[in-house]
Short mmCIF file of the C-alpha atoms (twelve columns), coordinates in Angstrom:
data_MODEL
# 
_entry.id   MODEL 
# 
loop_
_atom_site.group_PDB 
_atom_site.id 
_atom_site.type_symbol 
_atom_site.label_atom_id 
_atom_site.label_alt_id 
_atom_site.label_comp_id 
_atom_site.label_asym_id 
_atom_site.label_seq_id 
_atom_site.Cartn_x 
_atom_site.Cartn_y 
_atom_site.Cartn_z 
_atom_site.pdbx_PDB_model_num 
ATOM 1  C CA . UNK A 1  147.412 103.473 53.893 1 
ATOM 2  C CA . UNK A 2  149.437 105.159 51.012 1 
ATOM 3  C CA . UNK A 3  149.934 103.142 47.915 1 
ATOM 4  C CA . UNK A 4  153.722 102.574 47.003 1 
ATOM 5  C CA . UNK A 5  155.852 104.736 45.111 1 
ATOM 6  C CA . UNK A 6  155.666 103.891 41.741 1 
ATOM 7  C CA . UNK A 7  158.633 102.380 39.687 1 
ATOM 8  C CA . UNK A 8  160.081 105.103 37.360 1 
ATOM 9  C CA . UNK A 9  162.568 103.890 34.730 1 
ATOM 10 C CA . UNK A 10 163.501 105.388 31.126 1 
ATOM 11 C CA . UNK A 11 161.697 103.648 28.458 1 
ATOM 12 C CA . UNK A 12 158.994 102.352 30.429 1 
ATOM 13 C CA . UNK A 13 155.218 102.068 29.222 1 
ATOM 14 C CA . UNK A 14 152.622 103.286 31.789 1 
ATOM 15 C CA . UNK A 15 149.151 102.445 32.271 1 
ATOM 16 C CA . UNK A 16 147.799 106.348 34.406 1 
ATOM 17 C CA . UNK A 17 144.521 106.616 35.609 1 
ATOM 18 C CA . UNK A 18 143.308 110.294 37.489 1 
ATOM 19 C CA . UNK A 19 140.021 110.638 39.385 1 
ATOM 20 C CA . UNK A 20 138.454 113.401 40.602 1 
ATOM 21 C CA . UNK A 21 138.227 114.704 43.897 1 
ATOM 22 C CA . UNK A 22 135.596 112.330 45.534 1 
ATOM 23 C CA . UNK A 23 134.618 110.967 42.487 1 
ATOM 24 C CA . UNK A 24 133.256 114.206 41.145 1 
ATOM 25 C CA . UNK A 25 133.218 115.529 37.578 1 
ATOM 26 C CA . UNK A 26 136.508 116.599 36.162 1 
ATOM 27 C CA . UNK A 27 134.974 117.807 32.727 1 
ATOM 28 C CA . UNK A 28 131.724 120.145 32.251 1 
ATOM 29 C CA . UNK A 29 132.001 120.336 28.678 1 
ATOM 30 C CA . UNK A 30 134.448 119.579 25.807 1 
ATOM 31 C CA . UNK A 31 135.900 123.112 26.495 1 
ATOM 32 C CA . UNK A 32 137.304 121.677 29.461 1 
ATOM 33 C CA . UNK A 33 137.928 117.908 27.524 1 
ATOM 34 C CA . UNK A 34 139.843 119.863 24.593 1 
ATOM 35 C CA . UNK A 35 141.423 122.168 27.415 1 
ATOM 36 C CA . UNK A 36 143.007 118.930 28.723 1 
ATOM 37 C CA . UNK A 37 144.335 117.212 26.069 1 
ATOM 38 C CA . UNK A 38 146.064 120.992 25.207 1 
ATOM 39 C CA . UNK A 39 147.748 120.717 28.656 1 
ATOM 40 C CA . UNK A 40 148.665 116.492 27.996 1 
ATOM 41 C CA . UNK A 41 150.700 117.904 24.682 1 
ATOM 42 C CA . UNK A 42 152.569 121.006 26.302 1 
ATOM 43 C CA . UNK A 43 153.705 118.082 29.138 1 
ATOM 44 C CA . UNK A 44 154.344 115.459 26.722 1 
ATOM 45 C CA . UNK A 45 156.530 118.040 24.638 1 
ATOM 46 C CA . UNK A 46 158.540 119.050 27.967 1 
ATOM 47 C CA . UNK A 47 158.628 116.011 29.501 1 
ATOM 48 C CA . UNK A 48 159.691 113.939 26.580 1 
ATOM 49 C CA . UNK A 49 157.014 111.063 26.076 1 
ATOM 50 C CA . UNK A 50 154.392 109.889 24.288 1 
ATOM 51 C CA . UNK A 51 150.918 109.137 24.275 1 
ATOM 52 C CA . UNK A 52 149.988 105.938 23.056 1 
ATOM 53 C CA . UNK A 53 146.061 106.006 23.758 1 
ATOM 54 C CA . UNK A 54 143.941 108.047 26.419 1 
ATOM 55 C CA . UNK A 55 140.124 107.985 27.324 1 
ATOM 56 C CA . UNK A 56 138.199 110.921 28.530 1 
ATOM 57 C CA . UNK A 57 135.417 109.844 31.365 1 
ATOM 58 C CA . UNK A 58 133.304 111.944 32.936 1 
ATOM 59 C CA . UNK A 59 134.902 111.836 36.417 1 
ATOM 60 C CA . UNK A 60 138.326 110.382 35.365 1 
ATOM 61 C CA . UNK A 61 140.675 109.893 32.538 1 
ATOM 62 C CA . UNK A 62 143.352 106.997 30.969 1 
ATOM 63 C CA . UNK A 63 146.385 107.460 29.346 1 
ATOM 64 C CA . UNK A 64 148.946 104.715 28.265 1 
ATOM 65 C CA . UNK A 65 152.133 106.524 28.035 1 
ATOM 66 C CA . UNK A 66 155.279 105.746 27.033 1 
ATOM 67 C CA . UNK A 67 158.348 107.925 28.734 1 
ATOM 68 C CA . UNK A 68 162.120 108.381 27.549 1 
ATOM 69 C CA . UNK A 69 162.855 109.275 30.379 1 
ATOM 70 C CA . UNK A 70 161.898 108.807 33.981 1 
ATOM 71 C CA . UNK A 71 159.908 111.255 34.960 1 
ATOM 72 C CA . UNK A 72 156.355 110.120 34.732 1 
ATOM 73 C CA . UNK A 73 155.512 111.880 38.660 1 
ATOM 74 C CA . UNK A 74 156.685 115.270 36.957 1 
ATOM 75 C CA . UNK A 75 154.778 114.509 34.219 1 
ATOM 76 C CA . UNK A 76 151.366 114.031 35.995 1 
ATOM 77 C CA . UNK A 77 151.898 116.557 38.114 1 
ATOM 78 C CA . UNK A 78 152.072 119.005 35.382 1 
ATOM 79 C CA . UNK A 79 149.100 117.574 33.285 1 
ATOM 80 C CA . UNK A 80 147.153 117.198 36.509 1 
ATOM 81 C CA . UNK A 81 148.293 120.421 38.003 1 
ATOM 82 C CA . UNK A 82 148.035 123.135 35.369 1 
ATOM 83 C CA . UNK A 83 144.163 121.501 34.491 1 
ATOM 84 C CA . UNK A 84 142.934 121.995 38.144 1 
ATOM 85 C CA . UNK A 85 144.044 125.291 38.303 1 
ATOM 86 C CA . UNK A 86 142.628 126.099 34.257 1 
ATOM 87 C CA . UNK A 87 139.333 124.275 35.659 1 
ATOM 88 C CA . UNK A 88 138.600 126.076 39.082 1 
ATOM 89 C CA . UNK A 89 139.893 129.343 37.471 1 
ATOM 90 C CA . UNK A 90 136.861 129.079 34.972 1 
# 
């Protein structure tokens, strides 16, 4: 069963969590941590948000976000998107 689709509204504060594939690691080093957070602040700059606080696990991450507009999907995409590629490409 698919979860719902997620309530997107402007102005709304968002609580994101994103796993790896079967729970494995989605970081090697802090290359690939700082490598991350470079691709969070390209989307956050197109996308129009804000981070308000994010955690870096080993096989996941956090972010509390705060968007101006609704388009948090897009926005994870992107972030989530752009990093698989940058991390299988390495």
């Amino acid at each position: 069963m698919s979860r719902p689709l997620r309530i997107e509204f402007p102005g709304a504060l968002y609580h994101v969590t994103s796993r790896g594939d079967r729970r494995e690691p989605i970081y090697r080093d802090d290359e690939d941590r700082i490598r991350q957070l470079d691709v969070l602040a390209q989307a956050i700059d197109r996308f129009d948000a804000q981070v308000l606080s994010y955690c870096q696990m080993g096989n996941h991450f956090h972010l509390v976000l705060h968007t101006r507009q609704a388009n948090l999907s897009r926005l994870m995409r992107h972030v989530n998107g752009v990093y698989t590629q940058a991390f299988n490409q390495r």
